[in-house]
CSV table of C-alpha atoms and ligand atoms in Angstrom, one decimal:
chain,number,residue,atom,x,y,z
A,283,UNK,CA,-3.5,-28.0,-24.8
A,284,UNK,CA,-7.1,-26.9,-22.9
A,285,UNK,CA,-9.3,-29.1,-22.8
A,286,UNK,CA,-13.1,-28.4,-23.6
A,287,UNK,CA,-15.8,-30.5,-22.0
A,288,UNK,CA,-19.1,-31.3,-23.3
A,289,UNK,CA,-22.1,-30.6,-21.4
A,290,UNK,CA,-22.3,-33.8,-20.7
A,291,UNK,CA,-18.8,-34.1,-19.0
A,292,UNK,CA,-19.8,-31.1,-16.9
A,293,UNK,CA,-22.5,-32.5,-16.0
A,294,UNK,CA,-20.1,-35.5,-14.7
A,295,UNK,CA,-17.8,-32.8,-12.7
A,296,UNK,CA,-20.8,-31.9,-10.8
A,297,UNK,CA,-20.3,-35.2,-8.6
A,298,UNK,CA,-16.5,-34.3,-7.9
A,299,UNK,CA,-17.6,-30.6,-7.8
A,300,UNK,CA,-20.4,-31.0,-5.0
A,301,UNK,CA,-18.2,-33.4,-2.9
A,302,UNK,CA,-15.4,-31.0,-2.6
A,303,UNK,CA,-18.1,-28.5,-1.7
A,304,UNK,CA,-19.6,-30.9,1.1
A,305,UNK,CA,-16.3,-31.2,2.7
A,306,UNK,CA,-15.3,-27.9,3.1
A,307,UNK,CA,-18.7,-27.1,4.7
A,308,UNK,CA,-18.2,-29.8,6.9
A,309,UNK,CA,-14.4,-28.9,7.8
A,310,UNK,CA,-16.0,-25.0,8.5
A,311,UNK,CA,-17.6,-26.5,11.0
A,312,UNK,CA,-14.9,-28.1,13.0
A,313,UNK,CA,-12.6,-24.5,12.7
A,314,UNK,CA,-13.0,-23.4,16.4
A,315,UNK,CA,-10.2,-22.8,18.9
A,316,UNK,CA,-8.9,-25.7,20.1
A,317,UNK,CA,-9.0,-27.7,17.2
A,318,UNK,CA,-5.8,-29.3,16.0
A,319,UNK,CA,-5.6,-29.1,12.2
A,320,UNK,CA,-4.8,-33.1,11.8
A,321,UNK,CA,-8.1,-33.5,13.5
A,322,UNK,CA,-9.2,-31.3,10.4
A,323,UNK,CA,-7.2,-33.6,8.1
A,324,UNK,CA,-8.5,-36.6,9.4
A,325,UNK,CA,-12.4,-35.4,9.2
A,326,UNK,CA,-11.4,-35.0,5.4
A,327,UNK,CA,-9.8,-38.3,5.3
A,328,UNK,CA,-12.7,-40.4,6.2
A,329,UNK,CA,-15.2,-38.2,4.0
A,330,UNK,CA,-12.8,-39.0,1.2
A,331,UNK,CA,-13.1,-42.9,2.1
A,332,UNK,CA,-16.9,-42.9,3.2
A,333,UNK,CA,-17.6,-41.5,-0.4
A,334,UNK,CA,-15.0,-43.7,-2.2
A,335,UNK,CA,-13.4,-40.4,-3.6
A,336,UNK,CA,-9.6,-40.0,-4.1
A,337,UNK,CA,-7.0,-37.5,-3.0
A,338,UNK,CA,-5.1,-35.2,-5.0
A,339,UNK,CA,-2.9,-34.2,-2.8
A,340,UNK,CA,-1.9,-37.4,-0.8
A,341,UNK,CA,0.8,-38.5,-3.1
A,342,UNK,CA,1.2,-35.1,-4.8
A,343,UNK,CA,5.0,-34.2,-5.2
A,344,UNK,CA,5.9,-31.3,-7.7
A,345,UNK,CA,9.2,-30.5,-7.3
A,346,UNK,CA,9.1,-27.4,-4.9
A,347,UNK,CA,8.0,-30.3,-1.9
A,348,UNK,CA,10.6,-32.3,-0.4
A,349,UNK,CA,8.7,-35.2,0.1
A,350,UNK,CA,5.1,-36.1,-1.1
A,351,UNK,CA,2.4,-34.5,0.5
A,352,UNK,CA,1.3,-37.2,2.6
A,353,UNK,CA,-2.1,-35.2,3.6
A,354,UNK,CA,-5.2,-34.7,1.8
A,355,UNK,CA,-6.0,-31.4,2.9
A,356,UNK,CA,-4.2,-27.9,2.9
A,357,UNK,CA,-4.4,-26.2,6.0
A,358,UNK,CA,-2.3,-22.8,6.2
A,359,UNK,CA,-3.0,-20.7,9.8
A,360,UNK,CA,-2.2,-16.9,10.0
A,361,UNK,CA,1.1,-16.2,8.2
A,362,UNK,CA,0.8,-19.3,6.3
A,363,UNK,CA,-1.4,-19.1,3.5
A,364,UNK,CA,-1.0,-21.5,0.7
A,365,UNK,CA,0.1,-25.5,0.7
A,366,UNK,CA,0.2,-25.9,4.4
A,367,UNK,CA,0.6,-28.9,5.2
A,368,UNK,CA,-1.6,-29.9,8.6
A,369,UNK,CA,1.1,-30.7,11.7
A,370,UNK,CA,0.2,-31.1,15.2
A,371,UNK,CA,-1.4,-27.5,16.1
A,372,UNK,CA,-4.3,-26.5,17.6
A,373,UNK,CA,-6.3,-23.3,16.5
A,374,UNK,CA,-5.8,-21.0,18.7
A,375,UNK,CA,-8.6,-17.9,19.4
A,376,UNK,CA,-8.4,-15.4,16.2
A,377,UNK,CA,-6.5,-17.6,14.0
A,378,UNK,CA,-7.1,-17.5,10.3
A,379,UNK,CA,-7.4,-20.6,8.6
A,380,UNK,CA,-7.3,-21.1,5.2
A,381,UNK,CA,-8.6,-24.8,3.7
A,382,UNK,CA,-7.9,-26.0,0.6
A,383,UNK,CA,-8.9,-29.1,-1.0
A,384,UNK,CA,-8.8,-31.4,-4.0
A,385,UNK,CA,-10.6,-34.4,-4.9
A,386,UNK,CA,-11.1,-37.2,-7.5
A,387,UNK,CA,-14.6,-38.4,-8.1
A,388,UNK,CA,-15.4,-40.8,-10.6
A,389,UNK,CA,-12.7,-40.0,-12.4
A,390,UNK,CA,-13.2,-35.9,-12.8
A,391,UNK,CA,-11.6,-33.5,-10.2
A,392,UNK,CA,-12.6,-30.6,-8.2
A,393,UNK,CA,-10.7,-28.3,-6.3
A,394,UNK,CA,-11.7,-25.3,-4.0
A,395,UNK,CA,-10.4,-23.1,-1.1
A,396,UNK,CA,-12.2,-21.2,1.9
A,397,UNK,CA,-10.9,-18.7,4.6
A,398,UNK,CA,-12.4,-18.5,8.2
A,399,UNK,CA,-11.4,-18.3,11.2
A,400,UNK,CA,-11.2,-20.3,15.0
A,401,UNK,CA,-13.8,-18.0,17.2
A,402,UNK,CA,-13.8,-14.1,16.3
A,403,UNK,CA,-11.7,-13.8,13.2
A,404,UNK,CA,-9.9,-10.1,13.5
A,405,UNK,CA,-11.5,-7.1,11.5
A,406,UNK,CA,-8.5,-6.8,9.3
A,407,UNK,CA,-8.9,-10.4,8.7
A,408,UNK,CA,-12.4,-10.0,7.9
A,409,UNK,CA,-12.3,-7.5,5.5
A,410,UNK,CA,-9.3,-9.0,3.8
A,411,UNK,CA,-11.6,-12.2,3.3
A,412,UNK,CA,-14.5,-10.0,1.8
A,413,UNK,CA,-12.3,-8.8,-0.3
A,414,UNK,CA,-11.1,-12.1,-1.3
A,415,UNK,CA,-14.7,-13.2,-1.8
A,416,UNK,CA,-15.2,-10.1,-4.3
A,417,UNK,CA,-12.3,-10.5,-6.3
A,418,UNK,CA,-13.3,-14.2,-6.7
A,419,UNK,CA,-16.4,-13.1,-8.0
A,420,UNK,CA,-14.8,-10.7,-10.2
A,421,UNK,CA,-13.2,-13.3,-11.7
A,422,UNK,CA,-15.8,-16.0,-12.1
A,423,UNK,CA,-18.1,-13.3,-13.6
A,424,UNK,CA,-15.1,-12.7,-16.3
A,425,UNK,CA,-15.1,-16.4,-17.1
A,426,UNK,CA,-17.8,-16.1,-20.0
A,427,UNK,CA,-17.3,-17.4,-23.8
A,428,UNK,CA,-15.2,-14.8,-25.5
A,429,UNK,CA,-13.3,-13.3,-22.9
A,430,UNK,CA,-9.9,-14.1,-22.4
A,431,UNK,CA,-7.8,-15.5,-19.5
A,432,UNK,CA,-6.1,-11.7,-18.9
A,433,UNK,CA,-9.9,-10.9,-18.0
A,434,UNK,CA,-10.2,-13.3,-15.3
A,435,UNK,CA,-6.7,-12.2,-14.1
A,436,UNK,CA,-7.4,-8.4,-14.5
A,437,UNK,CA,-10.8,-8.7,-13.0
A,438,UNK,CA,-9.1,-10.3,-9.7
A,439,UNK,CA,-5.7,-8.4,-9.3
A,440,UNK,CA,-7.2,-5.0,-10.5
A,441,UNK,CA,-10.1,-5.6,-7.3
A,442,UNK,CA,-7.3,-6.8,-4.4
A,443,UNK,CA,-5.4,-4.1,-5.7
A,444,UNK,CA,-7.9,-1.0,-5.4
A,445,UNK,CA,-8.7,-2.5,-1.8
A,446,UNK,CA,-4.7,-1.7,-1.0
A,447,UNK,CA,-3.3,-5.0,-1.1
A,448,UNK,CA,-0.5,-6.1,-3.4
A,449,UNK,CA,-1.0,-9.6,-5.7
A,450,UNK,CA,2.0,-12.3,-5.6
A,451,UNK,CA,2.2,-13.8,-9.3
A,452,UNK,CA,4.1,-16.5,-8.2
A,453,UNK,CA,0.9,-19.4,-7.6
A,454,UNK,CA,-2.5,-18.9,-9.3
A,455,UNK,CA,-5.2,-20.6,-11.3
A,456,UNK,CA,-5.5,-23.4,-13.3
A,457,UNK,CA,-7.2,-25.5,-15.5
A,458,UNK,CA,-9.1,-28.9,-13.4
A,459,UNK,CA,-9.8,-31.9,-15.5
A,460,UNK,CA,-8.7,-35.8,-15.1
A,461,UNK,CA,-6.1,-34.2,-13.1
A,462,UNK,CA,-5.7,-31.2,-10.6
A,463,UNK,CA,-3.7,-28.9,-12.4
A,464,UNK,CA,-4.2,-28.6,-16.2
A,465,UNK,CA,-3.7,-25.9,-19.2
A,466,UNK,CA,-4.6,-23.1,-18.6
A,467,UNK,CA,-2.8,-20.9,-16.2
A,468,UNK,CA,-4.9,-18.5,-14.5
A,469,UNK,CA,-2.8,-15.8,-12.7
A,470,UNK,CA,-4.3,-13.6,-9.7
A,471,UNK,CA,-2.6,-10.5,-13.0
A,472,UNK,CA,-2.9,-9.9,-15.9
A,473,UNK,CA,-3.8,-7.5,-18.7
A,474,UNK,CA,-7.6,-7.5,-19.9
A,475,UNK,CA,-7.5,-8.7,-23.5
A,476,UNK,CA,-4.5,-10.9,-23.4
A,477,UNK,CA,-4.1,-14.7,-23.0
A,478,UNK,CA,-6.1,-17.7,-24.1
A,479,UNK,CA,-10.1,-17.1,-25.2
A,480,UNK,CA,-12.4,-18.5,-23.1
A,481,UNK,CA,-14.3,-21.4,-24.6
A,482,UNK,CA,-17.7,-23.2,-23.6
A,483,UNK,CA,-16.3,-26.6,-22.3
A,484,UNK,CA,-13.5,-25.2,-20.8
A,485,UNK,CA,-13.5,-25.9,-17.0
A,486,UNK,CA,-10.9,-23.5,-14.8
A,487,UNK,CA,-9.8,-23.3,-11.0
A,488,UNK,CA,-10.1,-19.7,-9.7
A,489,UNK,CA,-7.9,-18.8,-6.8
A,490,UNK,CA,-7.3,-15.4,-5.8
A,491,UNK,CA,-4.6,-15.3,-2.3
A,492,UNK,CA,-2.6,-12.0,-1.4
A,493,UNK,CA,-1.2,-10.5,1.7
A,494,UNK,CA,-2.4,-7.7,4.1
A,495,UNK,CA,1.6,-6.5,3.8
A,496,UNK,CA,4.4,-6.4,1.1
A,497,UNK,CA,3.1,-9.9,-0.5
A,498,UNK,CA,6.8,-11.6,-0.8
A,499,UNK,CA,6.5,-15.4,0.2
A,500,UNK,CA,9.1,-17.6,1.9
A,501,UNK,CA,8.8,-21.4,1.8
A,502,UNK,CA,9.1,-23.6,4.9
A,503,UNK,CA,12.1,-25.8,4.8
A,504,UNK,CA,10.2,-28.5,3.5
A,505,UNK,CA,9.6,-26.8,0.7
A,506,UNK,CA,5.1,-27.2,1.1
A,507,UNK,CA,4.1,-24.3,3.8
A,508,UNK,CA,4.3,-21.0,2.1
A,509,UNK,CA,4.2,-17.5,4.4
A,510,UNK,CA,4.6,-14.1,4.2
A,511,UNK,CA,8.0,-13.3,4.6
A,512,UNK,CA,6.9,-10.4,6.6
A,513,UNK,CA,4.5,-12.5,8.7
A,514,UNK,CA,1.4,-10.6,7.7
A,515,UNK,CA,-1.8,-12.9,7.4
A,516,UNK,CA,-3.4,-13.7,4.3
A,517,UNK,CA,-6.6,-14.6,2.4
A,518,UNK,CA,-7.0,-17.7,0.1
A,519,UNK,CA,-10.1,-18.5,-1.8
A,520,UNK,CA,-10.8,-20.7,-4.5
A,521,UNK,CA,-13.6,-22.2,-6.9
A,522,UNK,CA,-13.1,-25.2,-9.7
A,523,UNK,CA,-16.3,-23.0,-12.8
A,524,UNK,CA,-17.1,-24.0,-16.1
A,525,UNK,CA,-17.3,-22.0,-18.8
A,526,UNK,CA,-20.6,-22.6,-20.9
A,527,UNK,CA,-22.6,-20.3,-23.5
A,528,UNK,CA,-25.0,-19.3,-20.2
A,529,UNK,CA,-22.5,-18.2,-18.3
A,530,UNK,CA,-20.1,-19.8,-15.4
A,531,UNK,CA,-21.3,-22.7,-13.2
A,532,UNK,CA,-19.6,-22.7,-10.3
A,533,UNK,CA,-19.1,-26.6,-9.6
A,534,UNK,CA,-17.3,-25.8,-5.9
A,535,UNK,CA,-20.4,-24.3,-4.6
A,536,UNK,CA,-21.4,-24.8,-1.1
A,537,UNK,CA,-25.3,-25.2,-0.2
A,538,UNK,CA,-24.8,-24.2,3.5
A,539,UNK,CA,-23.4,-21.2,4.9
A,540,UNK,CA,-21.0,-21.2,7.4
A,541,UNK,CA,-22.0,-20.8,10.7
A,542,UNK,CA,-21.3,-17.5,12.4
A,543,UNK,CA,-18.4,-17.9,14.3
B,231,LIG,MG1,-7.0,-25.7,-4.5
């Protein structure tokens, strides 16, 4: 069943929705070379505890992980590019990093995602994330009363598509709610026209990832870290939006740019 939030309950995800947004501005921050990505889960950490929030992904255990998460932040470097779980590393010059995060605020979650990168990020890597930033657009601007979920997902795979890249259906949106993963799937494909209509109320997690090559996936042995199989890098970004009569609100937004670099 999709749930369908009142205006005021939006106005209640804002809280989750904004704190989520503060802490991946802060964690852009602390993505330079050098940088070892528990030091990133740990910044993450005590934001979570400073603001009295709670994780979503610390105790997380779907049954694809062979143990529960046991960190609060995703942190997937290079060929890695969704669930990585943060291990003793430290960026190295070039590396693309991909951050995603989850959190419970007064009892409503958010969840968003950001690429960048420790120093120069490479061209190719660059461009793959502008296109990642466009097809998440694509997407939010198709989340409007009316449409239906196929127009998200056509909007998004249809853009990384056209820019040469292929889309992996195998992880995608969702709805965000009480909990981090609710009705209704939003795949990075998908025919315009098809799938559930979008309603005012309902509140959706955007996530377009791909590869720069053939877009197959292989899981690390503890089942979390997912790569390329052919070690290409990728792109993951990711917003939690309502849908409302004027239009999408994106909750995940984030006030500050990242600095250059
Ligand atoms: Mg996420």
């Amino acid at each position: 069943m999709i749930e369908l939030r009142s205006a005021t309950e939006i106005d209640e995800m804002r809280a989750a929705g904004r704190f989520v947004a503060d802490v991946l501005t802060e964690l852009a921050t602390h993505v330079r070379t050098g940088v070892n990505l528990l030091e990133l889960d740990r910044v993450a950490h005590d934001m979570i505890r400073a603001r009295g929030a709670t994780s979503c992904y610390i105790d997380y255990h779907p049954t694809f992980g062979a143990m529960p998460f046991g960190k609060v932040l995703c942190t997937s470097v290079n060929d890695a590019v969704l669930h990585g779980l943060p291990y003793d590393y430290r960026l190295r010059d070039g590396d693309n990093v991909s951050l995603d995060f989850a959190a419970e605020v007064d009892g409503w979650v958010a969840d968003s995602a950001i690429t960048c990168f420790a120093g120069k990020g490479r061209p190719e890597d660059v461009g793959m994330l502008r296109v990642g930033e466009r097809a998440l657009a694509a997407g939010i601007a198709a989340a409007v009363p009316g449409n239906r979920i196929g127009d998200i997902s056509a909007a998004i795979g249809e853009l990384i598509n056209a820019a040469g890249y292929p889309v992996n259906t195998s992880f995608g949106g969702h709805g965000v709610g009480r909990t981090m993963h609710e009705m209704p799937d939003v795949p990075n494909w998908g025919k315009a026209g098809r799938g559930p209509v979008l309603r005012a109320g309902m509140v959706i997690a955007i996530e377009p990832w791909f590869l720069a090559g053939s877009g197959e996936i292989e899981f690390d042995p503890d089942g979390w870290t997912i790569r390329s199989a052919d070690h290409t890098r990728g792109v993951h970004v990711e917003h939690t939006i309502a849908v409302t009569a004027d239009g999408p609100i994106i909750l995940t937004e984030r006030s500050k740019p990242k600095p250059a670099g």
